[in-house]
Structure formats: C-alpha cells, structure tokens
C-alpha positions as a Markdown table, in Angstrom:
| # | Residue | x | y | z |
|---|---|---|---|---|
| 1 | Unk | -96.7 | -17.9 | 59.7 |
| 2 | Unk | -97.2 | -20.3 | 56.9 |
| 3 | Unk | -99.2 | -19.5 | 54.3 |
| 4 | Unk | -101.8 | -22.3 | 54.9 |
| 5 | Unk | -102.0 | -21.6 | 58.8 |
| 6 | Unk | -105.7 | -20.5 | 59.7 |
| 7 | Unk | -105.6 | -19.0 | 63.5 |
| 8 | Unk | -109.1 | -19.6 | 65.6 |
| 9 | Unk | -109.6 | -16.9 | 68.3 |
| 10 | Unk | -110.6 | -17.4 | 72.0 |
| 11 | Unk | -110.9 | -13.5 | 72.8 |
| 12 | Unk | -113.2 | -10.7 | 72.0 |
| 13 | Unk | -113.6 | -8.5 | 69.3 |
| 14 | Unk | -111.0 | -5.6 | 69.5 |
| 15 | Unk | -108.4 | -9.2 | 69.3 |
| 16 | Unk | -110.6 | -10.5 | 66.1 |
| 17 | Unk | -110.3 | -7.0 | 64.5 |
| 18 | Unk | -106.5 | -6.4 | 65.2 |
| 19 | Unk | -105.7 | -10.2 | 63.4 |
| 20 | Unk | -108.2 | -9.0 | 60.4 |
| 21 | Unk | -106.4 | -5.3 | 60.1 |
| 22 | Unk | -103.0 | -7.3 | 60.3 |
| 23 | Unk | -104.3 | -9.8 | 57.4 |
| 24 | Unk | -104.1 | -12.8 | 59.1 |
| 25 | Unk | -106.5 | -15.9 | 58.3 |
| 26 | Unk | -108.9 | -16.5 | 60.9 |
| 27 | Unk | -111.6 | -19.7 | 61.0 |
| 28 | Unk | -114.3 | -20.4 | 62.9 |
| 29 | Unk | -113.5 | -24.0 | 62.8 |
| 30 | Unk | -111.5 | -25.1 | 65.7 |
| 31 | Unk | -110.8 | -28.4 | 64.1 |
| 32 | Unk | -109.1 | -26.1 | 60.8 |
| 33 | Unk | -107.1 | -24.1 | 63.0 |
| 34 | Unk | -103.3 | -24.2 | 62.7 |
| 35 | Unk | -102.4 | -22.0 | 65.8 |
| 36 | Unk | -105.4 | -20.9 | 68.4 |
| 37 | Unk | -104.4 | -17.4 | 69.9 |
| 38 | Unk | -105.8 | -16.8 | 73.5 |
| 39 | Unk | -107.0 | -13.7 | 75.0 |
| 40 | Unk | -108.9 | -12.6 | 77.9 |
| 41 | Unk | -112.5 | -13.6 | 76.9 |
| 42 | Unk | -115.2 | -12.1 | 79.3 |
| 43 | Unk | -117.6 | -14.8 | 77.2 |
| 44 | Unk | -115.7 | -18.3 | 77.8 |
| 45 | Unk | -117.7 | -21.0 | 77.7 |
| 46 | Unk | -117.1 | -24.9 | 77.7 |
| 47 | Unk | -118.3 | -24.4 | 74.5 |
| 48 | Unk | -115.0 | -22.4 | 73.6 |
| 49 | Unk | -112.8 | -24.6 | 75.8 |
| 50 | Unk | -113.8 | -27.9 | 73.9 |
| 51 | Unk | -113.1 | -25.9 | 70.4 |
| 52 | Unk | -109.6 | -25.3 | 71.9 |
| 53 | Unk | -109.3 | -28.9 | 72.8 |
| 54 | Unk | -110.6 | -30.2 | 69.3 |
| 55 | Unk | -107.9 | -27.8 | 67.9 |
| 56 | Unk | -105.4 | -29.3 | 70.5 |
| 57 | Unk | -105.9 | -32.7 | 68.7 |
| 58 | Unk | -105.4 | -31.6 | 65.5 |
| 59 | Unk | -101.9 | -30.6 | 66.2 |
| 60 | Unk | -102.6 | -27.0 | 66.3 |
| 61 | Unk | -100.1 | -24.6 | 68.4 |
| 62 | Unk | -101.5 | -22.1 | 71.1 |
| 63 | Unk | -100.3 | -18.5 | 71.8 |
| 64 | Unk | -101.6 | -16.4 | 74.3 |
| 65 | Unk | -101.6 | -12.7 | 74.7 |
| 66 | Unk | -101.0 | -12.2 | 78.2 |
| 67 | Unk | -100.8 | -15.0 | 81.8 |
| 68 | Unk | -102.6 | -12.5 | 84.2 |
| 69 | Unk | -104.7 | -14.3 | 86.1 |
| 70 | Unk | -106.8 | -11.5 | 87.0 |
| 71 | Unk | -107.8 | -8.2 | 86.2 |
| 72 | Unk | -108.4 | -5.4 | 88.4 |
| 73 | Unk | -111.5 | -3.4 | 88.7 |
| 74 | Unk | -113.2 | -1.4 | 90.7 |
| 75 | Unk | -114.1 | -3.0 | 93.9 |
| 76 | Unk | -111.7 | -6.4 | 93.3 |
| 77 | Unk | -110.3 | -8.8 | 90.5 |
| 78 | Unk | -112.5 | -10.7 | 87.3 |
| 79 | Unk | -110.4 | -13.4 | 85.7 |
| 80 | Unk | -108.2 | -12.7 | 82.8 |
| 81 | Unk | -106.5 | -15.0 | 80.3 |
| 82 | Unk | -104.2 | -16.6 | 82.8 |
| 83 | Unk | -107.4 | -18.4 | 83.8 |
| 84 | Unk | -108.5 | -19.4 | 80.8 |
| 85 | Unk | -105.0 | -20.7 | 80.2 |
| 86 | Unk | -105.2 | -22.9 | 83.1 |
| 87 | Unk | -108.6 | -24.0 | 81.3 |
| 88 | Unk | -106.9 | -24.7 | 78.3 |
| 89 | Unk | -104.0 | -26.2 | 79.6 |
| 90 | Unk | -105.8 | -28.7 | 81.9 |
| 91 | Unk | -107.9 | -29.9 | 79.2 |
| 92 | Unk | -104.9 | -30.6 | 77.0 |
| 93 | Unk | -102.2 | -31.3 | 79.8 |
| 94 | Unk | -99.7 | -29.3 | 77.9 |
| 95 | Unk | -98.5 | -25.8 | 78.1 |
| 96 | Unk | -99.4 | -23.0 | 76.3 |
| 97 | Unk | -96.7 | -23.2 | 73.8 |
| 98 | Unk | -96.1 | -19.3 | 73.6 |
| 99 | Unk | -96.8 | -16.0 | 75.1 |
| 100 | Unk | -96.6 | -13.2 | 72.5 |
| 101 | Unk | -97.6 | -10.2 | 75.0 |
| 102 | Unk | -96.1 | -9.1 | 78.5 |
| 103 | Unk | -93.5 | -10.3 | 79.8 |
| 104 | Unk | -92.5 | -11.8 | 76.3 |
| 105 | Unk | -89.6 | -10.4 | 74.5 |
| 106 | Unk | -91.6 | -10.3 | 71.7 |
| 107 | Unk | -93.5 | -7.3 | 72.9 |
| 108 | Unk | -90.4 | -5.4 | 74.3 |
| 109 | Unk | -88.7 | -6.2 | 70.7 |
| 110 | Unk | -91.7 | -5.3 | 68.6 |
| 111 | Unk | -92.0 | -1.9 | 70.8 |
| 112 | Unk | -88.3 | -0.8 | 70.5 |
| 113 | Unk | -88.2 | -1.5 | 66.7 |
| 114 | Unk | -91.1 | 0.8 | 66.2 |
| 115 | Unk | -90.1 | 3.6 | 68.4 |
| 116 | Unk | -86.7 | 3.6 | 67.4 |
| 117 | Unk | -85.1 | 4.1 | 70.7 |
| 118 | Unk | -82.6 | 2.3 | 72.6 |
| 119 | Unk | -83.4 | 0.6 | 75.8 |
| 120 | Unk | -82.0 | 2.5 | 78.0 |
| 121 | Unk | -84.6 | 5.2 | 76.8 |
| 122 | Unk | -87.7 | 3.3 | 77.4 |
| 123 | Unk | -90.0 | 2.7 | 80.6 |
| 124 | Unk | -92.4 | 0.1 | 81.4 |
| 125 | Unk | -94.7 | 1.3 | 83.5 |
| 126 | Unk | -97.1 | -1.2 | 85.2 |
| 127 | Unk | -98.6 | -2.9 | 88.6 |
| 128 | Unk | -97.4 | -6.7 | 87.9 |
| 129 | Unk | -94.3 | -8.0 | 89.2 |
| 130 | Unk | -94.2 | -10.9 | 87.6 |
| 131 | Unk | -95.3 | -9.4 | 84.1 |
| 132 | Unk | -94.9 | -6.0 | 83.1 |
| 133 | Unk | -91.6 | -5.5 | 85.8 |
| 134 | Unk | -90.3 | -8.3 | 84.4 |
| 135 | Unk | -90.8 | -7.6 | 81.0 |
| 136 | Unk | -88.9 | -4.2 | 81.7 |
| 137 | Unk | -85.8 | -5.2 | 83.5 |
| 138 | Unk | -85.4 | -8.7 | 81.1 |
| 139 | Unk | -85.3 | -6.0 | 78.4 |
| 140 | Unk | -83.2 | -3.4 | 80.2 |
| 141 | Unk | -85.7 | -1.1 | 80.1 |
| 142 | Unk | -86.6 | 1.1 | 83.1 |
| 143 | Unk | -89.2 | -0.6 | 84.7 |
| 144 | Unk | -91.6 | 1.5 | 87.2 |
| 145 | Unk | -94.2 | 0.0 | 89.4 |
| 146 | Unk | -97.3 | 1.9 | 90.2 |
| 147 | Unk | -98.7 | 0.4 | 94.1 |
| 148 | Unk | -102.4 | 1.1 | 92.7 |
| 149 | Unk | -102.9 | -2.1 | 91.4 |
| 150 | Unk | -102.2 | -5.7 | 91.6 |
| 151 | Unk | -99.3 | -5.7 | 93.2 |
| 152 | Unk | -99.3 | -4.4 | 97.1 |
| 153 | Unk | -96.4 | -3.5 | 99.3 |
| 154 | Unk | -96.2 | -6.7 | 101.2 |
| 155 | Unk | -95.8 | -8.6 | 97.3 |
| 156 | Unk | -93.2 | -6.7 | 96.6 |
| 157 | Unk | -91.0 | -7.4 | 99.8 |
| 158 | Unk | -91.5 | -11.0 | 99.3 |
| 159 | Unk | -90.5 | -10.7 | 95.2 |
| 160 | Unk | -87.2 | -11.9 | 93.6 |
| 161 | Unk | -88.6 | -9.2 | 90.5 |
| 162 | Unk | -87.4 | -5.7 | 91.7 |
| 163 | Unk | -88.3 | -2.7 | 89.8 |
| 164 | Unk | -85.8 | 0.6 | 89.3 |
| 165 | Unk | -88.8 | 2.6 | 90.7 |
| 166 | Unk | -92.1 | 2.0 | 92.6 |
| 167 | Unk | -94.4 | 4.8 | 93.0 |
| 168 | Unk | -97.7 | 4.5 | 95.4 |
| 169 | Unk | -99.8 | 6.5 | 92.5 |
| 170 | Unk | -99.9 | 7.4 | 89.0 |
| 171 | Unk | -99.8 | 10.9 | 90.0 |
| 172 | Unk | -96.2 | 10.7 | 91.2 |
| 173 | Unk | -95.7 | 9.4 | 87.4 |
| 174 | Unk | -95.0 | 13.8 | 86.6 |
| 175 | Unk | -92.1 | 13.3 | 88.8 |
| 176 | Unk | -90.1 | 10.7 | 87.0 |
C-alpha cells in the first residue's frame, strides 16, 4: 500500500475498526479512495453502491473480504458480500480485482506465518465447498467439512472440491 492510498469501506464497523487498529487511511470520500475494500454490509444502500461506482471511475482498485453469497442463520440464508459484489461488479462491468479473505492464499499465508506451523499441521474447518474447503486443500492444509451449514449432502456429491473429512456436526469435531 502506497503511502498516498486512502481505502473507502463498504462494510460495518468491526471492518472500519480492524483497518483503523492496523493504521491504514480510511476516507469517507468515495471519489478520494485509492482501493474500496468490500465486506458483508447488512446496511447497503444504492447510496453505498453509487460511492463504489464513483470510486470505480476514479481508477480506484476493489478488494473484497469474502465471495459468499449468503450467510446462514437460523431459519435460512441473508445475503453476504458475494451479493454485494455482484452489485458492485454489475454497476462497473469489471471484476472485483481481489479477494483478500477465504479461499485466497492470502489468508492461508497470513495464518501459517503467525502460527508458525507447517501445513500439514493445520485444519480448516468450515461448511463451504467452494471457499473454506478450497482454501484448505489449495493450501495443503486438512480441510474438514462440517454438513450443518451451507453445504448439504447432495452439494457435495455433485462437487469437483473434496474435503479430507466431512463430519454431519460440530460435535464429531472431539473426534478428529
């Protein structure tokens, strides 16, 4: 990150907090943002989506924490920053241009430098095929699949993404 880049958030406050504890230079003007950094937003507007398109035309780069398109919760799904991508990237016709969190190897780098351990050592435990098991095996990591959430039985037949281990609850998790 250059020195002059100023990063404008789309994403709630434990995100704004984390980039402030880290040091890096947030605005509130979309048009003075360098690089906009995309979260899951429970308060997207089209408010916030033409701020990320006036930041697209000033040449500034996006980075998104996650692509999940939903989020569990009791009773079904909400949206999560996958859709807001899609937002994003059908107001600009481009791609995000990089995703820092799961299944990047940024986060499976980041993790094994501060834990010290090698990756045969380390597990990623998660219900998403197509995130957190494929974070895990692209890293060589173990990667365990818990059937409680996202994914279901029938999704992971049909998957080219295989984990080492599926379990049907977190409670089989003591057994590993």
């Amino acid at each position: 990150m250059a020195s002059t880049d100023r990063v404008f958030v789309i994403g709630e406050a434990p995100l704004y907090e984390e980039l402030q504890n880290a040091n890096i230079p947030l605005t509130f003007q979309a048009t003075e943002a360098t690089i906009v950094v995309v979260s899951w937003d429970r308060d997207f507007t089209y408010k916030k989506l033409k701020q990320a398109y006036l930041a697209y035309r000033n040449g500034a780069t996006f980075i998104a924490t996650n692509p999940d398109r939903t989020c569990p919760i009791e009773g079904g799904a909400i949206p999560d920053c996958g859709a807001i991508i899609g937002a994003i990237e059908g107001a600009t016709g481009e791609k995000i241009t990089e995703i820092a969190g799961k299944p990047s190897s940024i986060t499976t780098n980041v993790i094994q430098d501060a834990v010290g351990l090698p990756a045969m050592s380390c597990y990623m435990i998660g219900d998403r095929l197509e995130t957190d098991i494929k974070m895990a095996n692209e890293a060589n990591w173990h990667s365990v699949l818990v059937l409680t959430g996202v994914t279901t039985t029938e999704m992971l037949e049909k998957s080219l993404i295989v984990p080492k281990t599926t379990l049907t609850s977190v409670r089989e998790l003591i057994n590993l």
